[in-house]
Coordinates of C-alpha atoms in Angstrom, one line a residue:
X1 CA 60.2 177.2 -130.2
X2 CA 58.5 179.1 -128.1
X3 CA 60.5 181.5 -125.9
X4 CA 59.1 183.7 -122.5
X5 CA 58.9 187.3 -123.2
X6 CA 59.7 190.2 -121.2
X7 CA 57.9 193.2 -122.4
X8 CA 59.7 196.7 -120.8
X9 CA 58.5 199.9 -121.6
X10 CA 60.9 202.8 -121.0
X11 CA 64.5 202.8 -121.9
X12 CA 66.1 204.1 -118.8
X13 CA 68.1 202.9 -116.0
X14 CA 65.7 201.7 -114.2
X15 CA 63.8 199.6 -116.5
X16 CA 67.1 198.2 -117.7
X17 CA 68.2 197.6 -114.0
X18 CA 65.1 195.3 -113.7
X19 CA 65.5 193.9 -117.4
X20 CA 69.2 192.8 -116.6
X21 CA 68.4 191.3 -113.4
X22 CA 65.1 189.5 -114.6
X23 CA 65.2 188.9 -117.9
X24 CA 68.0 185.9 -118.4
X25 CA 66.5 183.0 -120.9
X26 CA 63.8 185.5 -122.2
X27 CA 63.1 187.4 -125.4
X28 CA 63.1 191.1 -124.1
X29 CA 60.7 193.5 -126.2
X30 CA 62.4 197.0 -125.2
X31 CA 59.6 199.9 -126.2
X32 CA 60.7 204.0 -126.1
X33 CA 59.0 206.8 -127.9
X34 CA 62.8 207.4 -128.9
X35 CA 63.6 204.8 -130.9
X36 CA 67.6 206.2 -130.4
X37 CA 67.1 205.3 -126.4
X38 CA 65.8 201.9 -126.9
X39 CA 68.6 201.1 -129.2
X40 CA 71.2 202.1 -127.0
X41 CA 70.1 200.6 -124.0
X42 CA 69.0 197.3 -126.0
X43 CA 72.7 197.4 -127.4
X44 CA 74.1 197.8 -123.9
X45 CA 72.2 194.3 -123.2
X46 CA 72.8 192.7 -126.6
X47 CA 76.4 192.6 -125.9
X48 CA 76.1 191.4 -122.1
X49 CA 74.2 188.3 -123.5
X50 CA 70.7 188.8 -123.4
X51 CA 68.3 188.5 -126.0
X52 CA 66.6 192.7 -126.6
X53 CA 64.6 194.0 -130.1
X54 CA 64.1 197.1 -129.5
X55 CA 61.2 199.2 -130.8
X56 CA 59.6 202.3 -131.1
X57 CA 56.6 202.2 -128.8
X58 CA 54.2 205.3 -127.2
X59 CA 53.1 204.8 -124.0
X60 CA 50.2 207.2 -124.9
X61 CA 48.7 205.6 -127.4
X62 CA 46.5 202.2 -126.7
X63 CA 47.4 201.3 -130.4
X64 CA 50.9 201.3 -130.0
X65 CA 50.8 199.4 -126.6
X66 CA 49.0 196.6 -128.2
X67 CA 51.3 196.8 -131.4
X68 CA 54.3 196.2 -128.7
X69 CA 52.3 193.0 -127.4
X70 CA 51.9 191.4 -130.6
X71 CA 55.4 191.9 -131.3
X72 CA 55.7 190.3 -128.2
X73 CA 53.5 187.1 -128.7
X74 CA 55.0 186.2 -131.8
X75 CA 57.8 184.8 -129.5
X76 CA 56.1 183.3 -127.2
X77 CA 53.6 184.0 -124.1
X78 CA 53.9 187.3 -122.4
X79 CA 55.4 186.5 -119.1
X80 CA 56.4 189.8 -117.4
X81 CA 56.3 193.5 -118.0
X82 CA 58.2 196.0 -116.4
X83 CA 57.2 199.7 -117.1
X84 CA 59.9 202.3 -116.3
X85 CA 57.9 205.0 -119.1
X86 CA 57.1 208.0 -117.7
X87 CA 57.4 212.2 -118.0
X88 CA 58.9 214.6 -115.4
X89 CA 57.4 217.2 -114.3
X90 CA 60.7 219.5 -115.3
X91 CA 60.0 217.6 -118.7
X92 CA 56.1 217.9 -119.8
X93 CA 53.1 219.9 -119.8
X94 CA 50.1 219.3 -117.3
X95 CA 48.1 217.5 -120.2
X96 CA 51.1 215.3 -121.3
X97 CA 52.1 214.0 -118.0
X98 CA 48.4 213.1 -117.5
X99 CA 48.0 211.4 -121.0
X100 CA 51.2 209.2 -120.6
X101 CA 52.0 208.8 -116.9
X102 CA 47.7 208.4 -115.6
X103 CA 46.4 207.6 -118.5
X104 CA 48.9 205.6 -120.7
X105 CA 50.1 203.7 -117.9
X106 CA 46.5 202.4 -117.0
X107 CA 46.0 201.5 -120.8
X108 CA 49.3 199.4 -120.3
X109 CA 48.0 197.4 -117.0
X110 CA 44.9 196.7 -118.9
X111 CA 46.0 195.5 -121.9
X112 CA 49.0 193.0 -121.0
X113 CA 46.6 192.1 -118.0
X114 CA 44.2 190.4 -120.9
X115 CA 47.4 188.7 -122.7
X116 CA 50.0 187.5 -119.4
X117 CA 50.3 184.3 -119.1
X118 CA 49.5 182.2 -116.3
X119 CA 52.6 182.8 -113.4
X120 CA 53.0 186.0 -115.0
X121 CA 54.4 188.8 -113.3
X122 CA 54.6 192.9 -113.3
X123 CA 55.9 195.7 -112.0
X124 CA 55.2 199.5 -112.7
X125 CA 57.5 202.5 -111.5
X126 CA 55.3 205.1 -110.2
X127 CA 56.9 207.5 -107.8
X128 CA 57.7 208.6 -103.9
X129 CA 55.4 212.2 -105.2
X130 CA 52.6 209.8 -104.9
X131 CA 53.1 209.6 -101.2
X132 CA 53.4 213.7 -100.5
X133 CA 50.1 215.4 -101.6
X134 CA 47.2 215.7 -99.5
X135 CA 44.9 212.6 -99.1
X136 CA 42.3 211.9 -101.9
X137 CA 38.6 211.1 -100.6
X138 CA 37.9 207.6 -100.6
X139 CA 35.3 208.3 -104.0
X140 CA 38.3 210.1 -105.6
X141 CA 40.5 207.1 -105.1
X142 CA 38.0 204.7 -106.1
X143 CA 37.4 206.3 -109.5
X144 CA 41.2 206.4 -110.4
X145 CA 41.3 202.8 -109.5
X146 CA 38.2 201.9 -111.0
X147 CA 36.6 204.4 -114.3
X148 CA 37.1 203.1 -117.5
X149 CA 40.3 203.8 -118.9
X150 CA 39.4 205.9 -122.1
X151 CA 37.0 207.7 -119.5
X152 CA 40.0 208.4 -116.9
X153 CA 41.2 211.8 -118.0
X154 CA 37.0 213.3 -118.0
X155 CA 37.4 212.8 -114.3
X156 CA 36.9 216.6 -112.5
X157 CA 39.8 216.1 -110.3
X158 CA 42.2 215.7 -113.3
X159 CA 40.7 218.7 -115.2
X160 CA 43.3 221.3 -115.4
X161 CA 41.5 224.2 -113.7
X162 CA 41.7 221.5 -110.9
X163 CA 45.6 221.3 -111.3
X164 CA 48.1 223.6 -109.4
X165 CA 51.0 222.6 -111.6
X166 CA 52.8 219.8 -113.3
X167 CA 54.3 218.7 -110.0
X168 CA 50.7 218.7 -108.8
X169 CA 49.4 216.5 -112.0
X170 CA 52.4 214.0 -111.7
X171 CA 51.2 213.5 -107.9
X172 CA 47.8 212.5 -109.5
X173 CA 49.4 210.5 -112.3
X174 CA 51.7 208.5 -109.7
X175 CA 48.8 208.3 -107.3
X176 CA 46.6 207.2 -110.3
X177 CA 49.1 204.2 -111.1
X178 CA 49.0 202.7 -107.7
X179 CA 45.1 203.0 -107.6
X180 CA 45.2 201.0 -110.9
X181 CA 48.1 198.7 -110.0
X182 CA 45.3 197.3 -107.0
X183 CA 42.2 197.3 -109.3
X184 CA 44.3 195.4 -111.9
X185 CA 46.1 193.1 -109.8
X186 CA 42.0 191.6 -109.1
X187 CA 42.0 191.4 -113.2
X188 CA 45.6 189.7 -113.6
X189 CA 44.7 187.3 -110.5
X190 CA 41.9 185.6 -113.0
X191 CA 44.9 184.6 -114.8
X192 CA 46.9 183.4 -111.7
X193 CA 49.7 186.6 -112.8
X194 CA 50.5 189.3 -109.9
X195 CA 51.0 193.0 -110.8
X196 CA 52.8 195.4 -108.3
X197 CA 54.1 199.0 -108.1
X198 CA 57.5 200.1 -106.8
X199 CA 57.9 203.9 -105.9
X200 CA 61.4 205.1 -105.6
X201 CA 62.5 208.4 -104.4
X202 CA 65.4 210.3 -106.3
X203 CA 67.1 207.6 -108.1
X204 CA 70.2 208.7 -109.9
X205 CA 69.7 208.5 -113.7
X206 CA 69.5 210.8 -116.8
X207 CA 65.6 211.9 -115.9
X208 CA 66.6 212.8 -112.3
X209 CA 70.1 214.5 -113.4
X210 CA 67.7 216.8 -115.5
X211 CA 65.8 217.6 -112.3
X212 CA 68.6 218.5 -110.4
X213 CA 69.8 220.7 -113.2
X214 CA 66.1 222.3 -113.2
X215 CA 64.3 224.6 -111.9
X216 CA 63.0 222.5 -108.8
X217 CA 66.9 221.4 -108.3
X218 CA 67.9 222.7 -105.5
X219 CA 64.7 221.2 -103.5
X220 CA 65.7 217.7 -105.1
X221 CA 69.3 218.2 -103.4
X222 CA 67.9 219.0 -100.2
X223 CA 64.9 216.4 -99.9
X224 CA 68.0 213.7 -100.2
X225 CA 70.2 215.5 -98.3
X226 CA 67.9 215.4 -95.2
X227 CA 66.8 212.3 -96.3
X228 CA 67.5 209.7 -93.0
X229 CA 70.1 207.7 -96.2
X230 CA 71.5 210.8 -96.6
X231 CA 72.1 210.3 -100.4
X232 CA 69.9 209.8 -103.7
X233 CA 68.9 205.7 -104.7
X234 CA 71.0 203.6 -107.8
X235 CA 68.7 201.8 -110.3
X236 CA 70.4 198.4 -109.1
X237 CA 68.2 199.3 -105.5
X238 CA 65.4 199.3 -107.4
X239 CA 66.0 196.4 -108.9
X240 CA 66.6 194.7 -105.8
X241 CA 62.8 195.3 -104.9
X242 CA 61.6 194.4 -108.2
X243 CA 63.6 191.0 -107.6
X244 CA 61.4 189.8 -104.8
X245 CA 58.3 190.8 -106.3
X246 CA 58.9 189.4 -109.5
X247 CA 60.5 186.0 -108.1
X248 CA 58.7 183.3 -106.7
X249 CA 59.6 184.6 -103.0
X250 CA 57.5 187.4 -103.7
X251 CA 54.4 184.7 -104.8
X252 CA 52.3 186.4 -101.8
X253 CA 52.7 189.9 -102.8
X254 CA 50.4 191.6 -105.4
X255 CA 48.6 194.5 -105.7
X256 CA 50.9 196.5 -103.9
X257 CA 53.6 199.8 -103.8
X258 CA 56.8 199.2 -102.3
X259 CA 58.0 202.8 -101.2
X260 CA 62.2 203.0 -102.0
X261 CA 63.0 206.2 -100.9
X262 CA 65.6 206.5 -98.5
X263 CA 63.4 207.9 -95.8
X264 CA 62.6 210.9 -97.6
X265 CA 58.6 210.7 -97.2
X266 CA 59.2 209.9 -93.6
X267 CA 61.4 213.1 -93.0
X268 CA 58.8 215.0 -95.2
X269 CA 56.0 214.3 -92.9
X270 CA 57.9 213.6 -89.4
X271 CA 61.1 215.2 -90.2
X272 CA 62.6 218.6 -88.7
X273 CA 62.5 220.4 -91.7

């Protein structure tokens, strides 16, 4: 018998946050490039009830994604994705935070937006550094919403003569995703599904611990210090916005990012710093 499947890319907190909270009475395909994280987090679940295989699964590699949805469909209909995947910029080169964050990430969208089934739902994790560079001109954000996605990474503005650092090309990644998240949400709407983007700020979990032990730590302390919350975000916050969007009280809301932040782009931009 058929069963509703739950495909979640990225074994971390947050993914498993939204997994937990969502994914009751569905099979739950949990994909990591570390097959070691997506056991462990898919053992966690196993033994709180819920039904995880977890699998080894590049977000980098159109071939992969598409092996994770067939996995997937030999269930049962693709029902929801939930895409926590993603490199730091403490973590990865310029070139591999563009190929897996940017460019992976649209793959993703694309493909499970030709396979979700009808009242299907998604939600990618992109980030508050979105939010903080300078604004892209209207043509720029049109062709990360809209070029082809195995033509995405020829763009100028994501050469890396163009690139400052890899703080500067996960801006563009993140900023990328929520371009794509509104082009894609038009393509998922053909099959009455709804795709939407949640940005959280610092979020306690093993990737941000990194950060703060990095070389960029001490201005991760201070942005959530000064923050108007005063403190960094728990997954289960997250969660709580994935929730609505993924329930049917959220049935109006697609296409969209949901800033969770704490304040911190508000005190960025407006704050006494």
């Amino acid at each position: 018998m058929d069963k509703p499947v739950m495909l979640v890319v990225g074994a971390g907190q947050i993914s498993m946050a939204i997994a937990r909270r969502m994914g009751t009475n569905q099979k739950i395909i949990l994909g990591d490039k570390n097959f070691d994280n997506a056991q462990k987090i898919g053992q966690v679940m196993q033994e709180a009830g819920f039904d995880v295989e977890p699998i080894t699964m590049d977000l980098s590699s159109r071939e992969s994604i598409q092996h994770m949805i067939a996995i997937g469909q030999q269930s049962g209909p693709i029902m929801s994705l939930v895409n926590g995947a993603g490199l730091s910029p403490s973590q990865a080169s310029i070139a591999a935070i563009l190929k897996v964050d940017l460019y992976g990430t649209a793959v993703l969208l694309e493909e499970v937006g030709k396979v979700i089934a009808p009242g299907g739902v998604g939600v990618t994790i992109t980030s508050q550094s979105g939010h903080r560079m300078p604004a892209l001109t209207p043509e720029e954000d049109k062709q990360l919403a809209l070029t082809p996605t195995e033509e995405l990474l020829d763009l100028a503005l994501l050469q890396e003569q163009n690139i400052k650092d890899t703080l500067h090309a996960y801006q563009l990644a993140k900023r990328c995703n929520e371009k794509r998240v509104m082009a894609e949400a038009l393509n998922w709407s053909q099959q009455n599904a709804r795709l939407n983007a949640i940005a959280p700020g610092i979020i306690v979990t093993p990737l941000a611990l990194d950060e703060f032990n990095g070389i960029r730590g001490d201005f991760y302390k201070k942005m959530f210090a000064q923050s108007p919350a005063g403190r960094p975000g728990i997954a289960d916050e997250v969660a709580n916005v994935a929730q609505l969007l993924m329930s049917p009280q959220g049935s109006f809301i697609t296409g969209s990012t949901f800033l969770i932040d704490g304040g911190a782009t508000a005190n960025y931009y407006y704050g006494n710093n």
